[in-house]
Amino acid sequence: MYNFNLLAGYSPQFLRASKAVPVSLARQRYPRHTAIELAKYLNDSISFLIVRHPFERLLSAYRDKLEHSLPHTFHSNLGTHIVWHYRAKNPKTHTKQGPRYPLFEEFVRWLLCQWKTGNDLDMHWTPVVNFCTPCQVRFDVIAKFETLHDDQNYLIRHAHVGHIIKPEWKNPTRGVQTKDVVKNYFTQLSKTQIYELYEMFRYDFVLFDYSPEEYLEFGRDEVTTLICKN
């Protein structure tokens, strides 16, 4: 988004000083186009999609939107809803104990229920094949989060915009990086839950050449039954 804002005409000095969310700035210069307009532009544009291991992307979204949510925001309220419906009461105190945000296992139970009942999902954890429709859009380049620096270089050269932008990484992680704590979170899940998540993201795994095997090894060897609540 930083580079798209440079291409839109914002100066580096302005972007450094601005408190606005980068995507909000971009929307002021890049209006939303109709499907017909987008189909037309695809004929003479370089189209690309950036993908990430589905489980790492899911965990990153959970940590950012729920674990670190700001009070009284949409995702904070969603977290409260999940805790209320998916956290068991302490049998001694008859209260729900634990952090204000849902644990990763509680979030996964809620998410699987949403998926299985066909509810619309937040863009941060809906499968990429549903949100970005790579089977319907002719993307010229599939870039990967794991090789993003090299892939950015390729895109910039391919688009001949190296005189304006360069590879950037302007999304600092709060705390440790997701890839370093994957095991801590996925050991909360059973192998059954991880396999159900794989089924949910199956086409992301297949299309973008990722494997769930390492994550399945983290799961607990127990049978879990999914009980959905409103």
PDB file of C-alpha atoms in Angstrom:
ATOM      1  CA  MET A   1       0.000   0.000   0.000  1.00  0.00           C
ATOM      2  CA  TYR A   2       2.923   2.329   0.655  1.00  0.00           C
ATOM      3  CA  ASN A   3       4.142   1.839  -2.909  1.00  0.00           C
ATOM      4  CA  PHE A   4       0.673   2.200  -4.374  1.00  0.00           C
ATOM      5  CA  ASN A   5       0.367   5.505  -2.504  1.00  0.00           C
ATOM      6  CA  LEU A   6       3.686   6.663  -3.981  1.00  0.00           C
ATOM      7  CA  LEU A   7       2.392   5.733  -7.432  1.00  0.00           C
ATOM      8  CA  ALA A   8      -0.779   7.711  -6.644  1.00  0.00           C
ATOM      9  CA  GLY A   9       1.291  10.863  -6.150  1.00  0.00           C
ATOM     10  CA  TYR A  10       1.709  11.096  -2.383  1.00  0.00           C
ATOM     11  CA  SER A  11       5.212  12.144  -1.366  1.00  0.00           C
ATOM     12  CA  PRO A  12       7.370  10.037   0.997  1.00  0.00           C
ATOM     13  CA  GLN A  13       7.445  13.004   3.390  1.00  0.00           C
ATOM     14  CA  PHE A  14       3.638  13.153   3.492  1.00  0.00           C
ATOM     15  CA  LEU A  15       3.316   9.407   4.030  1.00  0.00           C
ATOM     16  CA  ARG A  16       5.832   9.475   6.885  1.00  0.00           C
ATOM     17  CA  ALA A  17       3.942  12.281   8.626  1.00  0.00           C
ATOM     18  CA  SER A  18       0.402  11.057   7.944  1.00  0.00           C
ATOM     19  CA  LYS A  19      -1.567   9.304  10.681  1.00  0.00           C
ATOM     20  CA  ALA A  20      -4.123   8.018   8.165  1.00  0.00           C
ATOM     21  CA  VAL A  21      -4.470   4.317   7.418  1.00  0.00           C
ATOM     22  CA  PRO A  22      -2.600   3.647   4.122  1.00  0.00           C
ATOM     23  CA  VAL A  23      -5.564   1.931   2.498  1.00  0.00           C
ATOM     24  CA  SER A  24      -7.767   4.965   3.279  1.00  0.00           C
ATOM     25  CA  LEU A  25      -5.282   7.241   1.533  1.00  0.00           C
ATOM     26  CA  ALA A  26      -5.176   4.907  -1.442  1.00  0.00           C
ATOM     27  CA  ARG A  27      -8.969   4.850  -1.736  1.00  0.00           C
ATOM     28  CA  GLN A  28      -8.936   8.644  -2.148  1.00  0.00           C
ATOM     29  CA  ARG A  29      -6.850   8.264  -5.308  1.00  0.00           C
ATOM     30  CA  TYR A  30      -7.982   4.837  -6.528  1.00  0.00           C
ATOM     31  CA  PRO A  31     -11.784   4.629  -6.782  1.00  0.00           C
ATOM     32  CA  ARG A  32     -13.514   1.267  -6.779  1.00  0.00           C
ATOM     33  CA  HIS A  33     -14.170   0.081 -10.328  1.00  0.00           C
ATOM     34  CA  THR A  34     -17.014  -1.985 -11.694  1.00  0.00           C
ATOM     35  CA  ALA A  35     -16.467  -5.602 -12.721  1.00  0.00           C
ATOM     36  CA  ILE A  36     -16.762  -4.534 -16.390  1.00  0.00           C
ATOM     37  CA  GLU A  37     -14.081  -1.852 -15.940  1.00  0.00           C
ATOM     38  CA  LEU A  38     -11.767  -4.273 -14.141  1.00  0.00           C
ATOM     39  CA  ALA A  39     -12.150  -6.861 -16.912  1.00  0.00           C
ATOM     40  CA  LYS A  40     -11.198  -4.183 -19.453  1.00  0.00           C
ATOM     41  CA  TYR A  41      -8.152  -2.997 -17.478  1.00  0.00           C
ATOM     42  CA  LEU A  42      -6.854  -6.557 -17.080  1.00  0.00           C
ATOM     43  CA  ASN A  43      -6.137  -6.676 -20.790  1.00  0.00           C
ATOM     44  CA  ASP A  44      -3.335  -4.103 -20.615  1.00  0.00           C
ATOM     45  CA  SER A  45      -2.277  -4.229 -16.953  1.00  0.00           C
ATOM     46  CA  ILE A  46       0.020  -6.348 -14.800  1.00  0.00           C
ATOM     47  CA  SER A  47      -2.193  -8.154 -12.318  1.00  0.00           C
ATOM     48  CA  PHE A  48      -0.766  -9.860  -9.256  1.00  0.00           C
ATOM     49  CA  LEU A  49      -1.856 -11.600  -6.095  1.00  0.00           C
ATOM     50  CA  ILE A  50       0.172 -11.978  -2.873  1.00  0.00           C
ATOM     51  CA  VAL A  51      -0.447 -15.233  -1.002  1.00  0.00           C
ATOM     52  CA  ARG A  52       0.743 -16.735   2.271  1.00  0.00           C
ATOM     53  CA  HIS A  53       0.597 -20.143   3.952  1.00  0.00           C
ATOM     54  CA  PRO A  54      -3.124 -20.387   4.799  1.00  0.00           C
ATOM     55  CA  PHE A  55      -2.552 -21.342   8.439  1.00  0.00           C
ATOM     56  CA  GLU A  56       0.074 -18.652   9.011  1.00  0.00           C
ATOM     57  CA  ARG A  57      -2.227 -16.100   7.387  1.00  0.00           C
ATOM     58  CA  LEU A  58      -5.079 -17.249   9.636  1.00  0.00           C
ATOM     59  CA  LEU A  59      -2.985 -17.038  12.793  1.00  0.00           C
ATOM     60  CA  SER A  60      -1.643 -13.621  11.816  1.00  0.00           C
ATOM     61  CA  ALA A  61      -5.202 -12.335  11.326  1.00  0.00           C
ATOM     62  CA  TYR A  62      -6.305 -13.792  14.674  1.00  0.00           C
ATOM     63  CA  ARG A  63      -3.405 -12.172  16.540  1.00  0.00           C
ATOM     64  CA  ASP A  64      -3.860  -8.799  14.865  1.00  0.00           C
ATOM     65  CA  LYS A  65      -7.648  -8.521  14.802  1.00  0.00           C
ATOM     66  CA  LEU A  66      -8.680 -10.367  17.975  1.00  0.00           C
ATOM     67  CA  GLU A  67      -5.773 -10.876  20.369  1.00  0.00           C
ATOM     68  CA  HIS A  68      -4.576  -7.281  19.887  1.00  0.00           C
ATOM     69  CA  SER A  69      -7.929  -5.682  19.126  1.00  0.00           C
ATOM     70  CA  LEU A  70      -8.606  -2.195  20.407  1.00  0.00           C
ATOM     71  CA  PRO A  71     -11.518  -1.814  22.878  1.00  0.00           C
ATOM     72  CA  HIS A  72     -14.988  -1.077  21.472  1.00  0.00           C
ATOM     73  CA  THR A  73     -14.026  -1.879  17.873  1.00  0.00           C
ATOM     74  CA  PHE A  74     -15.822  -4.326  15.590  1.00  0.00           C
ATOM     75  CA  HIS A  75     -13.263  -7.083  16.173  1.00  0.00           C
ATOM     76  CA  SER A  76     -13.169  -6.457  19.926  1.00  0.00           C
ATOM     77  CA  ASN A  77     -16.949  -6.904  20.053  1.00  0.00           C
ATOM     78  CA  LEU A  78     -16.654 -10.025  17.917  1.00  0.00           C
ATOM     79  CA  GLY A  79     -14.090 -11.403  20.357  1.00  0.00           C
ATOM     80  CA  THR A  80     -16.467 -10.791  23.256  1.00  0.00           C
ATOM     81  CA  HIS A  81     -19.193 -12.653  21.365  1.00  0.00           C
ATOM     82  CA  ILE A  82     -16.893 -15.641  20.760  1.00  0.00           C
ATOM     83  CA  VAL A  83     -15.814 -15.757  24.421  1.00  0.00           C
ATOM     84  CA  TRP A  84     -19.424 -15.638  25.583  1.00  0.00           C
ATOM     85  CA  HIS A  85     -20.527 -18.531  23.389  1.00  0.00           C
ATOM     86  CA  TYR A  86     -17.398 -20.703  23.132  1.00  0.00           C
ATOM     87  CA  ARG A  87     -15.657 -20.445  26.515  1.00  0.00           C
ATOM     88  CA  ALA A  88     -16.703 -22.879  29.212  1.00  0.00           C
ATOM     89  CA  LYS A  89     -17.522 -21.641  32.699  1.00  0.00           C
ATOM     90  CA  ASN A  90     -15.298 -22.572  35.598  1.00  0.00           C
ATOM     91  CA  PRO A  91     -17.314 -25.287  37.437  1.00  0.00           C
ATOM     92  CA  LYS A  92     -16.289 -23.882  40.825  1.00  0.00           C
ATOM     93  CA  THR A  93     -16.943 -20.190  40.277  1.00  0.00           C
ATOM     94  CA  HIS A  94     -19.491 -20.488  37.431  1.00  0.00           C
ATOM     95  CA  THR A  95     -17.683 -17.652  35.661  1.00  0.00           C
ATOM     96  CA  LYS A  96     -15.778 -17.482  32.397  1.00  0.00           C
ATOM     97  CA  GLN A  97     -12.118 -17.054  33.250  1.00  0.00           C
ATOM     98  CA  GLY A  98      -9.258 -16.131  30.961  1.00  0.00           C
ATOM     99  CA  PRO A  99      -8.270 -13.194  28.756  1.00  0.00           C
ATOM    100  CA  ARG A 100     -10.836 -10.759  27.359  1.00  0.00           C
ATOM    101  CA  TYR A 101     -10.120 -11.987  23.821  1.00  0.00           C
ATOM    102  CA  PRO A 102     -10.908 -15.519  22.612  1.00  0.00           C
ATOM    103  CA  LEU A 103      -8.167 -18.104  22.818  1.00  0.00           C
ATOM    104  CA  PHE A 104      -7.012 -19.404  19.437  1.00  0.00           C
ATOM    105  CA  GLU A 105      -8.851 -22.703  19.995  1.00  0.00           C
ATOM    106  CA  GLU A 106     -12.068 -20.840  20.815  1.00  0.00           C
ATOM    107  CA  PHE A 107     -11.669 -18.719  17.703  1.00  0.00           C
ATOM    108  CA  VAL A 108     -11.117 -21.832  15.550  1.00  0.00           C
ATOM    109  CA  ARG A 109     -14.249 -23.530  16.899  1.00  0.00           C
ATOM    110  CA  TRP A 110     -16.274 -20.410  16.117  1.00  0.00           C
ATOM    111  CA  LEU A 111     -14.715 -20.034  12.657  1.00  0.00           C
ATOM    112  CA  LEU A 112     -15.358 -23.651  11.677  1.00  0.00           C
ATOM    113  CA  CYS A 113     -18.978 -23.249  12.742  1.00  0.00           C
ATOM    114  CA  GLN A 114     -19.321 -20.113  10.639  1.00  0.00           C
ATOM    115  CA  TRP A 115     -17.830 -21.896   7.638  1.00  0.00           C
ATOM    116  CA  LYS A 116     -19.907 -25.063   8.021  1.00  0.00           C
ATOM    117  CA  THR A 117     -23.160 -23.122   8.315  1.00  0.00           C
ATOM    118  CA  GLY A 118     -22.323 -21.080   5.206  1.00  0.00           C
ATOM    119  CA  ASN A 119     -22.099 -17.666   6.884  1.00  0.00           C
ATOM    120  CA  ASP A 120     -20.172 -14.833   5.256  1.00  0.00           C
ATOM    121  CA  LEU A 121     -16.644 -14.598   6.654  1.00  0.00           C
ATOM    122  CA  ASP A 122     -14.475 -11.600   7.481  1.00  0.00           C
ATOM    123  CA  MET A 123     -12.056 -10.906   4.617  1.00  0.00           C
ATOM    124  CA  HIS A 124      -9.107 -11.493   6.960  1.00  0.00           C
ATOM    125  CA  TRP A 125      -9.918 -15.195   7.401  1.00  0.00           C
ATOM    126  CA  THR A 126     -12.011 -16.128   4.421  1.00  0.00           C
ATOM    127  CA  PRO A 127     -10.131 -18.371   1.945  1.00  0.00           C
ATOM    128  CA  VAL A 128      -8.250 -16.421  -0.712  1.00  0.00           C
ATOM    129  CA  VAL A 129     -10.019 -18.372  -3.464  1.00  0.00           C
ATOM    130  CA  ASN A 130     -13.320 -16.875  -2.277  1.00  0.00           C
ATOM    131  CA  PHE A 131     -12.112 -13.351  -1.598  1.00  0.00           C
ATOM    132  CA  CYS A 132      -9.751 -12.745  -4.545  1.00  0.00           C
ATOM    133  CA  THR A 133     -11.270 -15.315  -6.957  1.00  0.00           C
ATOM    134  CA  PRO A 134      -8.020 -16.424  -8.656  1.00  0.00           C
ATOM    135  CA  CYS A 135     -10.019 -18.963 -10.687  1.00  0.00           C
ATOM    136  CA  GLN A 136     -11.962 -16.103 -12.302  1.00  0.00           C
ATOM    137  CA  VAL A 137      -9.295 -13.390 -12.599  1.00  0.00           C
ATOM    138  CA  ARG A 138      -6.263 -13.785 -14.847  1.00  0.00           C
ATOM    139  CA  PHE A 139      -3.435 -12.899 -12.483  1.00  0.00           C
ATOM    140  CA  ASP A 140      -0.103 -12.507 -14.258  1.00  0.00           C
ATOM    141  CA  VAL A 141       1.954 -13.039 -11.112  1.00  0.00           C
ATOM    142  CA  ILE A 142       1.347 -15.011  -7.909  1.00  0.00           C
ATOM    143  CA  ALA A 143       3.744 -13.523  -5.348  1.00  0.00           C
ATOM    144  CA  LYS A 144       4.405 -15.249  -2.044  1.00  0.00           C
ATOM    145  CA  PHE A 145       4.760 -13.713   1.406  1.00  0.00           C
ATOM    146  CA  GLU A 146       7.731 -15.995   2.069  1.00  0.00           C
ATOM    147  CA  THR A 147       9.684 -14.570  -0.915  1.00  0.00           C
ATOM    148  CA  LEU A 148       8.117 -11.133  -1.011  1.00  0.00           C
ATOM    149  CA  HIS A 149      11.314  -9.103  -1.306  1.00  0.00           C
ATOM    150  CA  ASP A 150      12.402 -10.944  -4.448  1.00  0.00           C
ATOM    151  CA  ASP A 151       8.872 -11.012  -5.814  1.00  0.00           C
ATOM    152  CA  GLN A 152       8.529  -7.242  -5.298  1.00  0.00           C
ATOM    153  CA  ASN A 153      11.745  -6.708  -7.248  1.00  0.00           C
ATOM    154  CA  TYR A 154      10.380  -8.804 -10.097  1.00  0.00           C
ATOM    155  CA  LEU A 155       7.073  -6.915 -10.189  1.00  0.00           C
ATOM    156  CA  ILE A 156       8.749  -3.506 -10.073  1.00  0.00           C
ATOM    157  CA  ARG A 157      11.071  -4.410 -12.942  1.00  0.00           C
ATOM    158  CA  HIS A 158       8.242  -5.997 -14.908  1.00  0.00           C
ATOM    159  CA  ALA A 159       6.063  -2.884 -14.522  1.00  0.00           C
ATOM    160  CA  HIS A 160       8.967  -0.488 -15.274  1.00  0.00           C
ATOM    161  CA  VAL A 161       8.297   1.642 -12.165  1.00  0.00           C
ATOM    162  CA  GLY A 162      11.698   1.277 -10.492  1.00  0.00           C
ATOM    163  CA  HIS A 163      12.310   5.025 -10.894  1.00  0.00           C
ATOM    164  CA  ILE A 164       9.369   5.677  -8.515  1.00  0.00           C
ATOM    165  CA  ILE A 165       9.260   2.813  -6.023  1.00  0.00           C
ATOM    166  CA  LYS A 166      11.457   0.100  -4.516  1.00  0.00           C
ATOM    167  CA  PRO A 167      10.703  -3.019  -2.444  1.00  0.00           C
ATOM    168  CA  GLU A 168       9.256  -1.977   0.901  1.00  0.00           C
ATOM    169  CA  TRP A 169       8.278  -3.651   4.173  1.00  0.00           C
ATOM    170  CA  LYS A 170       6.233  -1.212   6.239  1.00  0.00           C
ATOM    171  CA  ASN A 171       4.029  -3.448   8.379  1.00  0.00           C
ATOM    172  CA  PRO A 172       5.908  -3.847  11.686  1.00  0.00           C
ATOM    173  CA  THR A 173       4.731  -6.760  13.763  1.00  0.00           C
ATOM    174  CA  ARG A 174       3.482  -6.142  17.283  1.00  0.00           C
ATOM    175  CA  GLY A 175       5.598  -8.475  19.394  1.00  0.00           C
ATOM    176  CA  VAL A 176       7.140 -11.626  17.965  1.00  0.00           C
ATOM    177  CA  GLN A 177       6.537 -12.609  14.356  1.00  0.00           C
ATOM    178  CA  THR A 178       3.769 -15.076  13.582  1.00  0.00           C
ATOM    179  CA  LYS A 179       6.092 -17.695  12.070  1.00  0.00           C
ATOM    180  CA  ASP A 180       7.993 -17.880  15.381  1.00  0.00           C
ATOM    181  CA  VAL A 181       4.929 -18.673  17.520  1.00  0.00           C
ATOM    182  CA  VAL A 182       2.971 -20.991  15.233  1.00  0.00           C
ATOM    183  CA  LYS A 183       3.607 -24.033  17.425  1.00  0.00           C
ATOM    184  CA  ASN A 184       2.431 -22.241  20.589  1.00  0.00           C
ATOM    185  CA  TYR A 185      -0.982 -21.669  19.040  1.00  0.00           C
ATOM    186  CA  PHE A 186      -1.540 -24.807  16.984  1.00  0.00           C
ATOM    187  CA  THR A 187      -0.765 -27.077  19.935  1.00  0.00           C
ATOM    188  CA  GLN A 188      -4.030 -25.727  21.400  1.00  0.00           C
ATOM    189  CA  LEU A 189      -5.876 -27.590  18.627  1.00  0.00           C
ATOM    190  CA  SER A 190      -6.603 -31.236  18.052  1.00  0.00           C
ATOM    191  CA  LYS A 191      -5.537 -32.938  14.839  1.00  0.00           C
ATOM    192  CA  THR A 192      -9.244 -33.126  13.985  1.00  0.00           C
ATOM    193  CA  GLN A 193      -9.604 -29.349  14.210  1.00  0.00           C
ATOM    194  CA  ILE A 194      -6.470 -28.749  12.128  1.00  0.00           C
ATOM    195  CA  TYR A 195      -7.690 -31.169   9.469  1.00  0.00           C
ATOM    196  CA  GLU A 196     -11.076 -29.385   9.395  1.00  0.00           C
ATOM    197  CA  LEU A 197      -9.237 -26.087   8.928  1.00  0.00           C
ATOM    198  CA  TYR A 198      -7.349 -27.718   6.075  1.00  0.00           C
ATOM    199  CA  GLU A 199     -10.673 -28.687   4.487  1.00  0.00           C
ATOM    200  CA  MET A 200     -11.836 -25.092   4.832  1.00  0.00           C
ATOM    201  CA  PHE A 201      -8.696 -23.771   3.114  1.00  0.00           C
ATOM    202  CA  ARG A 202      -8.124 -26.794   0.851  1.00  0.00           C
ATOM    203  CA  TYR A 203      -8.133 -24.886  -2.444  1.00  0.00           C
ATOM    204  CA  ASP A 204      -5.753 -22.233  -1.095  1.00  0.00           C
ATOM    205  CA  PHE A 205      -3.347 -25.046  -0.218  1.00  0.00           C
ATOM    206  CA  VAL A 206      -3.712 -26.707  -3.618  1.00  0.00           C
ATOM    207  CA  LEU A 207      -3.593 -23.616  -5.830  1.00  0.00           C
ATOM    208  CA  PHE A 208      -0.663 -21.949  -4.090  1.00  0.00           C
ATOM    209  CA  ASP A 209       1.372 -25.092  -3.349  1.00  0.00           C
ATOM    210  CA  TYR A 210       1.382 -25.186   0.449  1.00  0.00           C
ATOM    211  CA  SER A 211       1.272 -28.175   2.801  1.00  0.00           C
ATOM    212  CA  PRO A 212      -0.523 -28.649   6.155  1.00  0.00           C
ATOM    213  CA  GLU A 213       1.727 -31.520   7.315  1.00  0.00           C
ATOM    214  CA  GLU A 214       3.926 -29.557   9.743  1.00  0.00           C
ATOM    215  CA  TYR A 215       0.846 -28.079  11.410  1.00  0.00           C
ATOM    216  CA  LEU A 216      -0.910 -31.426  11.721  1.00  0.00           C
ATOM    217  CA  GLU A 217       2.054 -32.663  13.749  1.00  0.00           C
ATOM    218  CA  PHE A 218       1.381 -29.932  16.318  1.00  0.00           C
ATOM    219  CA  GLY A 219      -2.198 -31.086  16.946  1.00  0.00           C
ATOM    220  CA  ARG A 220      -3.298 -33.087  19.982  1.00  0.00           C
ATOM    221  CA  ASP A 221      -4.221 -36.737  19.466  1.00  0.00           C
ATOM    222  CA  GLU A 222      -7.808 -36.532  20.574  1.00  0.00           C
ATOM    223  CA  VAL A 223     -11.211 -36.603  18.925  1.00  0.00           C
ATOM    224  CA  THR A 224     -13.103 -33.322  19.167  1.00  0.00           C
ATOM    225  CA  THR A 225     -16.766 -32.785  18.377  1.00  0.00           C
ATOM    226  CA  LEU A 226     -17.754 -29.424  16.944  1.00  0.00           C
ATOM    227  CA  ILE A 227     -20.740 -27.905  18.763  1.00  0.00           C
ATOM    228  CA  CYS A 228     -21.925 -24.684  17.153  1.00  0.00           C
ATOM    229  CA  LYS A 229     -23.661 -21.915  19.073  1.00  0.00           C
ATOM    230  CA  ASN A 230     -25.444 -18.780  17.916  1.00  0.00           C
TER     231      ASN A 230
END
